[in-house]
PDB file of C-alpha atoms in Angstrom:
ATOM      1  CA  UNK A 227     140.100 233.737  87.193  1.00 88.00           C
ATOM      2  CA  UNK A 228     142.076 233.637  83.064  1.00 94.00           C
ATOM      3  CA  UNK A 229     142.869 237.220  82.495  1.00 95.00           C
ATOM      4  CA  UNK A 230     144.083 237.674  78.367  1.00 95.00           C
ATOM      5  CA  UNK A 231     144.561 240.839  77.327  1.00 95.00           C
ATOM      6  CA  UNK A 232     144.859 241.660  73.845  1.00 95.00           C
ATOM      7  CA  UNK A 233     145.438 245.384  71.956  1.00 93.00           C
ATOM      8  CA  UNK A 234     144.492 247.177  69.106  1.00 90.00           C
ATOM      9  CA  UNK A 235     146.148 249.646  67.444  1.00 82.00           C
ATOM     10  CA  UNK A 236     149.055 249.683  70.416  1.00 85.00           C
ATOM     11  CA  UNK A 237     151.082 247.496  72.406  1.00 85.00           C
ATOM     12  CA  UNK A 238     150.437 247.550  76.303  1.00 82.00           C
ATOM     13  CA  UNK A 239     153.384 248.260  78.240  1.00 88.00           C
ATOM     14  CA  UNK A 240     153.732 246.203  81.453  1.00 91.00           C
ATOM     15  CA  UNK A 241     153.107 248.327  83.699  1.00 93.00           C
ATOM     16  CA  UNK A 242     149.851 248.481  82.524  1.00 93.00           C
ATOM     17  CA  UNK A 243     149.660 244.648  81.801  1.00 93.00           C
ATOM     18  CA  UNK A 244     150.018 244.385  85.802  1.00 94.00           C
ATOM     19  CA  UNK A 245     147.370 247.362  86.470  1.00 95.00           C
ATOM     20  CA  UNK A 246     144.763 245.206  84.550  1.00 95.00           C
ATOM     21  CA  UNK A 247     144.958 241.698  86.678  1.00 95.00           C
ATOM     22  CA  UNK A 248     144.938 244.110  89.370  1.00 94.00           C
ATOM     23  CA  UNK A 249     141.998 245.208  88.544  1.00 94.00           C
ATOM     24  CA  UNK A 250     140.160 242.481  86.857  1.00 95.00           C
ATOM     25  CA  UNK A 251     141.780 240.062  90.232  1.00 94.00           C
ATOM     26  CA  UNK A 252     139.110 242.136  92.519  1.00 94.00           C
ATOM     27  CA  UNK A 253     136.167 240.801  90.470  1.00 94.00           C
ATOM     28  CA  UNK A 254     136.794 237.735  92.143  1.00 92.00           C
ATOM     29  CA  UNK A 255     135.150 239.238  95.624  1.00 92.00           C
ATOM     30  CA  UNK A 256     132.593 240.322  94.604  1.00 92.00           C
ATOM     31  CA  UNK A 257     131.344 236.999  92.556  1.00 91.00           C
ATOM     32  CA  UNK A 258     133.057 233.679  92.213  1.00 89.00           C
ATOM     33  CA  UNK A 259     131.891 231.926  89.332  1.00 91.00           C
ATOM     34  CA  UNK A 260     134.188 233.970  87.314  1.00 94.00           C
ATOM     35  CA  UNK A 261     135.881 231.606  84.419  1.00 95.00           C
ATOM     36  CA  UNK A 262     137.098 234.030  82.709  1.00 96.00           C
ATOM     37  CA  UNK A 263     138.135 237.836  81.854  1.00 96.00           C
ATOM     38  CA  UNK A 264     138.982 239.129  78.126  1.00 97.00           C
ATOM     39  CA  UNK A 265     140.091 243.410  77.837  1.00 97.00           C
ATOM     40  CA  UNK A 266     140.142 244.679  74.731  1.00 97.00           C
ATOM     41  CA  UNK A 267     142.376 247.971  74.790  1.00 96.00           C
ATOM     42  CA  UNK A 268     141.199 249.818  71.349  1.00 94.00           C
ATOM     43  CA  UNK A 269     142.918 253.619  70.937  1.00 89.00           C
ATOM     44  CA  UNK A 270     140.399 254.791  68.354  1.00 83.00           C
ATOM     45  CA  UNK A 271     140.869 257.186  65.367  1.00 81.00           C
ATOM     46  CA  UNK A 272     139.788 260.613  66.952  1.00 72.00           C
ATOM     47  CA  UNK A 273     141.824 263.431  67.472  1.00 77.00           C
ATOM     48  CA  UNK A 274     139.111 264.139  70.438  1.00 78.00           C
ATOM     49  CA  UNK A 275     141.402 263.481  73.649  1.00 79.00           C
ATOM     50  CA  UNK A 276     139.105 260.364  75.364  1.00 81.00           C
ATOM     51  CA  UNK A 277     139.991 258.318  72.563  1.00 89.00           C
ATOM     52  CA  UNK A 278     140.842 255.586  74.733  1.00 92.00           C
ATOM     53  CA  UNK A 279     138.763 252.099  75.650  1.00 95.00           C
ATOM     54  CA  UNK A 280     138.693 249.244  76.865  1.00 96.00           C
ATOM     55  CA  UNK A 281     136.566 245.873  76.710  1.00 97.00           C
ATOM     56  CA  UNK A 282     135.782 244.357  79.591  1.00 98.00           C
ATOM     57  CA  UNK A 283     134.183 241.239  79.300  1.00 97.00           C
ATOM     58  CA  UNK A 284     133.602 238.776  82.067  1.00 97.00           C
ATOM     59  CA  UNK A 285     132.560 235.423  81.198  1.00 96.00           C
ATOM     60  CA  UNK A 286     130.315 233.490  84.265  1.00 94.00           C
ATOM     61  CA  UNK A 287     128.502 230.260  83.637  1.00 91.00           C
ATOM     62  CA  UNK A 288     125.384 231.860  81.811  1.00 87.00           C
ATOM     63  CA  UNK A 289     125.833 234.618  80.790  1.00 89.00           C
ATOM     64  CA  UNK A 290     128.873 237.160  80.051  1.00 93.00           C
ATOM     65  CA  UNK A 291     128.721 240.909  80.861  1.00 95.00           C
ATOM     66  CA  UNK A 292     130.424 243.261  78.834  1.00 97.00           C
ATOM     67  CA  UNK A 293     131.425 246.710  79.737  1.00 98.00           C
ATOM     68  CA  UNK A 294     133.103 248.709  78.214  1.00 97.00           C
ATOM     69  CA  UNK A 295     134.615 252.277  78.672  1.00 97.00           C
ATOM     70  CA  UNK A 296     135.910 255.445  76.985  1.00 95.00           C
ATOM     71  CA  UNK A 297     138.421 257.711  78.600  1.00 95.00           C
ATOM     72  CA  UNK A 298     142.105 260.091  78.286  1.00 93.00           C
ATOM     73  CA  UNK A 299     144.187 256.465  79.729  1.00 93.00           C
ATOM     74  CA  UNK A 300     143.469 253.179  79.270  1.00 94.00           C
ATOM     75  CA  UNK A 301     144.169 253.335  82.978  1.00 95.00           C
ATOM     76  CA  UNK A 302     140.762 255.540  83.459  1.00 96.00           C
ATOM     77  CA  UNK A 303     139.439 253.818  80.314  1.00 96.00           C
ATOM     78  CA  UNK A 304     139.458 250.403  83.126  1.00 96.00           C
ATOM     79  CA  UNK A 305     138.708 251.400  86.269  1.00 96.00           C
ATOM     80  CA  UNK A 306     135.650 252.861  84.942  1.00 97.00           C
ATOM     81  CA  UNK A 307     134.690 249.056  83.977  1.00 97.00           C
ATOM     82  CA  UNK A 308     136.462 246.958  86.703  1.00 96.00           C
ATOM     83  CA  UNK A 309     133.382 249.481  88.897  1.00 97.00           C
ATOM     84  CA  UNK A 310     130.765 249.065  86.843  1.00 97.00           C
ATOM     85  CA  UNK A 311     131.570 244.988  85.781  1.00 96.00           C
ATOM     86  CA  UNK A 312     131.815 244.583  89.894  1.00 96.00           C
ATOM     87  CA  UNK A 313     128.339 246.618  90.056  1.00 96.00           C
ATOM     88  CA  UNK A 314     127.149 244.787  87.847  1.00 95.00           C
ATOM     89  CA  UNK A 315     128.404 241.022  89.333  1.00 94.00           C
ATOM     90  CA  UNK A 316     126.921 241.953  92.477  1.00 94.00           C
ATOM     91  CA  UNK A 317     123.654 242.775  90.835  1.00 93.00           C
ATOM     92  CA  UNK A 318     123.700 239.016  89.618  1.00 90.00           C
ATOM     93  CA  UNK A 319     124.612 237.256  92.878  1.00 88.00           C
ATOM     94  CA  UNK A 320     122.025 239.110  94.475  1.00 89.00           C
ATOM     95  CA  UNK A 321     119.861 237.452  92.423  1.00 83.00           C
ATOM     96  CA  UNK A 322     120.933 234.173  93.008  1.00 76.00           C
TER      97      UNK A 322
END
């Protein structure tokens, strides 16, 4: 599975990229037909502490799964995204 990261308004540091790889590579264990995961990190222009948004698009045959979460850190946002994507992939697998 290929993982691509796009960052808008920031430059992701190496530990964050490693965290992304670690979290999203686990999705393969729940659904083996994943083609690619596209991650978009965005720093929102707000004074709110919850201004770090992560969007994960899981490319699979048929419809893609898209999950978007915002929180106080990119790690937390990505953690929430990976959990939500995991649940959706399990549902998709059960339908087959």
